[in-house]
């Protein structure tokens, strides 16, 4: 269980396994339900363009439970990230976990996402890399490529 | 920081009568106690951690502990220099007062005994005065979440749950690490938390919501230390600055900068104790910290040449305008580069001003604590920590602090990407861990986390070690 007590919907794991084992998806975006009780799959897609994925994170919203105010929202995501190694040494694929929590999101959603993250991460077996993103630069393709490949990718 | 009582108002009515439980969050530090309802933005009850003792009376009140007319009033503090509870009896009473006086309705006394119903004046013969009267405890309807430091002892943790359960009768209890709460409130499960409070500065690495024990660094270079630096400066300038607290002044007339004060002083019949005087002086120093003291923001350190033009930074600063401060007795003067020398020791031990305490060491400075903390964790984790630095605690509100911190950490780790998150709102910075606890305690899902009274009764106080990691 997470530190917030939020639980994981079973389809989080099955969708993740479809991405990992069956290569059915390129990425999955997870969200907390509006009552912040459960983590569910918001979208699973085989769209290969990073920018489309990034835009989805940037547009994500969350609602404050008490006031109903809508702000930018955090999300979790898993991305099947492929890159070529420099010097033609072949390509690599890394299943990457992203905790996206924009600095301008509301403090309540930020808090709930941060305190529920470990539970989702533990439920998903086979993550190769993970990182936290808090501003738009953090999820730019180049910066993610450097992080995921530890600087070994050809650009 | 100065303690101002916040508005005391009743909890919102919309939750009354519903099935919603109202948890109370208690965040107690060396200088203040913050208490309030889960789900709110700021703690409704903000109390000084100091309390007074006069004769055999103990006083918990933000007003009366500043009253010079109370005979031989001594000011004490239940917390140790490291920000953990030392005197549990006093802490229990102080916290209970902070909660009951501002948050929950005082329970009405038994109508048979409270004197309001004594109509006939015949001693109420028809009332059975010996009726069993289960004593009501103050928090029977409210789960309680207390924050604690990373270095709190097991004994203290067990004591906390005992008091909550036995003395206050809470239905459920939780202990949360204040650094983790501050990190969550910034939206980060992994972070390097730099917290400067009144008594203690700490640097702690947090990974996936758990404190990495080996990374915990702490030192006394925090608010109270800055106060001692100010005193050292006041003693070394010519003429010396004597801090005369507000209560001693009966009237003052304006004087020119640097001129001696022209004030008439109060006379007191009763003895003014040293601890009372020190506590009142501290209020003046707090004002001085908030309005004059400034951290040299970088680049470079105050006593070194500027990296671009090669001139000593100290000289550069001398050319910028100073700040005027008027003391309670009306004397006033301009504070130039001295306003930065006071806090240079936070970063550079060689330039700390001499005090009666033993000199500080390099290892106690903020940059060295960051270095030691980060070095204690796995190499692979370091980039994520340095890119997620959370700054919290009242003393980090010193002007220029985060700019300088950024410069210092960047020069320690030149190839790393450094990003510092510091809440812009003063309240979020001062109450960072309270706000974190407030949100956690208000979550619908959190009810399954609480340690229930039943669990406590079954397993005893040691349950807190098992459950609150």
mmCIF file of C-alpha atoms in Angstrom, chain A residues 1-7 35-38 64-66 99-103 106-118 121 130-135 137-138 147 150, chain B residues 12 14 38-41 174 180-181 183-191 207-210 380 384 387-388 417 419 421 428 435-437 439-440 442-449:
data_model
loop_
_atom_site.group_PDB
_atom_site.id
_atom_site.type_symbol
_atom_site.label_atom_id
_atom_site.label_comp_id
_atom_site.label_asym_id
_atom_site.label_seq_id
_atom_site.Cartn_x
_atom_site.Cartn_y
_atom_site.Cartn_z
ATOM 1 C CA UNK A 1 0.000 0.000 0.000
ATOM 2 C CA UNK A 2 1.153 3.499 -0.645
ATOM 3 C CA UNK A 3 1.881 5.982 2.098
ATOM 4 C CA UNK A 4 -1.307 7.836 1.247
ATOM 5 C CA UNK A 5 -3.391 4.676 1.368
ATOM 6 C CA UNK A 6 -4.376 4.981 -2.313
ATOM 7 C CA UNK A 7 -4.735 1.649 -4.086
ATOM 8 C CA UNK A 35 -11.546 11.217 -5.212
ATOM 9 C CA UNK A 36 -7.818 10.334 -4.997
ATOM 10 C CA UNK A 37 -8.604 6.824 -3.892
ATOM 11 C CA UNK A 38 -7.269 4.741 -6.712
ATOM 12 C CA UNK A 64 -8.786 19.976 -5.665
ATOM 13 C CA UNK A 65 -11.037 17.688 -3.669
ATOM 14 C CA UNK A 66 -12.235 20.364 -1.307
ATOM 15 C CA UNK A 99 6.604 10.779 -12.151
ATOM 16 C CA UNK A 100 5.337 13.996 -13.669
ATOM 17 C CA UNK A 101 4.482 16.710 -11.136
ATOM 18 C CA UNK A 102 4.582 20.211 -12.602
ATOM 19 C CA UNK A 103 5.595 22.896 -10.120
ATOM 20 C CA UNK A 106 -2.028 22.424 -6.912
ATOM 21 C CA UNK A 107 -0.373 21.428 -3.663
ATOM 22 C CA UNK A 108 -3.028 18.822 -2.864
ATOM 23 C CA UNK A 109 -2.658 16.796 -6.070
ATOM 24 C CA UNK A 110 1.131 17.148 -5.864
ATOM 25 C CA UNK A 111 1.103 15.741 -2.377
ATOM 26 C CA UNK A 112 -1.176 12.819 -3.188
ATOM 27 C CA UNK A 113 0.752 11.822 -6.288
ATOM 28 C CA UNK A 114 4.095 12.008 -4.467
ATOM 29 C CA UNK A 115 2.879 9.942 -1.538
ATOM 30 C CA UNK A 116 1.214 7.306 -3.732
ATOM 31 C CA UNK A 117 4.032 6.771 -6.205
ATOM 32 C CA UNK A 118 5.926 3.973 -4.486
ATOM 33 C CA UNK A 121 6.165 1.508 -8.873
ATOM 34 C CA UNK A 130 12.687 6.143 -13.576
ATOM 35 C CA UNK A 131 12.777 9.859 -13.121
ATOM 36 C CA UNK A 132 10.797 12.771 -11.675
ATOM 37 C CA UNK A 133 9.829 15.654 -13.902
ATOM 38 C CA UNK A 134 8.734 18.990 -12.478
ATOM 39 C CA UNK A 135 9.076 21.498 -15.283
ATOM 40 C CA UNK A 137 12.322 21.064 -19.735
ATOM 41 C CA UNK A 138 12.500 17.855 -17.722
ATOM 42 C CA UNK A 147 18.767 10.576 -18.640
ATOM 43 C CA UNK A 150 23.037 7.840 -19.276
ATOM 44 C CA UNK B 12 -15.917 24.670 9.275
ATOM 45 C CA UNK B 14 -19.891 21.624 6.646
ATOM 46 C CA UNK B 38 -6.333 18.361 8.210
ATOM 47 C CA UNK B 39 -7.313 19.731 4.834
ATOM 48 C CA UNK B 40 -6.740 23.379 5.657
ATOM 49 C CA UNK B 41 -4.021 25.544 4.107
ATOM 50 C CA UNK B 174 0.028 8.660 13.135
ATOM 51 C CA UNK B 180 9.041 13.637 4.065
ATOM 52 C CA UNK B 181 5.952 15.797 4.484
ATOM 53 C CA UNK B 183 9.056 16.801 0.186
ATOM 54 C CA UNK B 184 5.594 15.418 -0.640
ATOM 55 C CA UNK B 185 4.104 18.884 -0.400
ATOM 56 C CA UNK B 186 6.541 19.961 -3.101
ATOM 57 C CA UNK B 187 5.277 17.082 -5.274
ATOM 58 C CA UNK B 188 8.387 14.977 -4.836
ATOM 59 C CA UNK B 189 8.785 11.437 -3.562
ATOM 60 C CA UNK B 190 12.539 11.713 -4.102
ATOM 61 C CA UNK B 191 14.242 14.862 -2.870
ATOM 62 C CA UNK B 207 13.958 8.274 -1.880
ATOM 63 C CA UNK B 208 10.447 7.102 -2.761
ATOM 64 C CA UNK B 209 9.081 8.665 0.385
ATOM 65 C CA UNK B 210 11.572 7.047 2.749
ATOM 66 C CA UNK B 380 23.013 6.484 -9.203
ATOM 67 C CA UNK B 384 17.850 12.805 -9.044
ATOM 68 C CA UNK B 387 17.698 18.014 -9.394
ATOM 69 C CA UNK B 388 15.052 17.930 -6.639
ATOM 70 C CA UNK B 417 21.944 19.719 -12.831
ATOM 71 C CA UNK B 419 17.276 22.615 -9.133
ATOM 72 C CA UNK B 421 12.337 24.279 -5.072
ATOM 73 C CA UNK B 428 4.176 27.350 2.930
ATOM 74 C CA UNK B 435 0.847 21.580 5.193
ATOM 75 C CA UNK B 436 2.108 18.179 4.033
ATOM 76 C CA UNK B 437 0.619 16.514 7.085
ATOM 77 C CA UNK B 439 -3.125 17.093 3.089
ATOM 78 C CA UNK B 440 -2.128 13.542 3.977
ATOM 79 C CA UNK B 442 -7.365 14.766 4.915
ATOM 80 C CA UNK B 443 -7.229 12.026 2.284
ATOM 81 C CA UNK B 444 -10.143 9.643 2.237
ATOM 82 C CA UNK B 445 -7.735 6.772 1.732
ATOM 83 C CA UNK B 446 -5.582 7.678 4.701
ATOM 84 C CA UNK B 447 -8.114 6.333 7.187
ATOM 85 C CA UNK B 448 -6.733 2.848 6.585
ATOM 86 C CA UNK B 449 -3.230 4.019 7.552
#
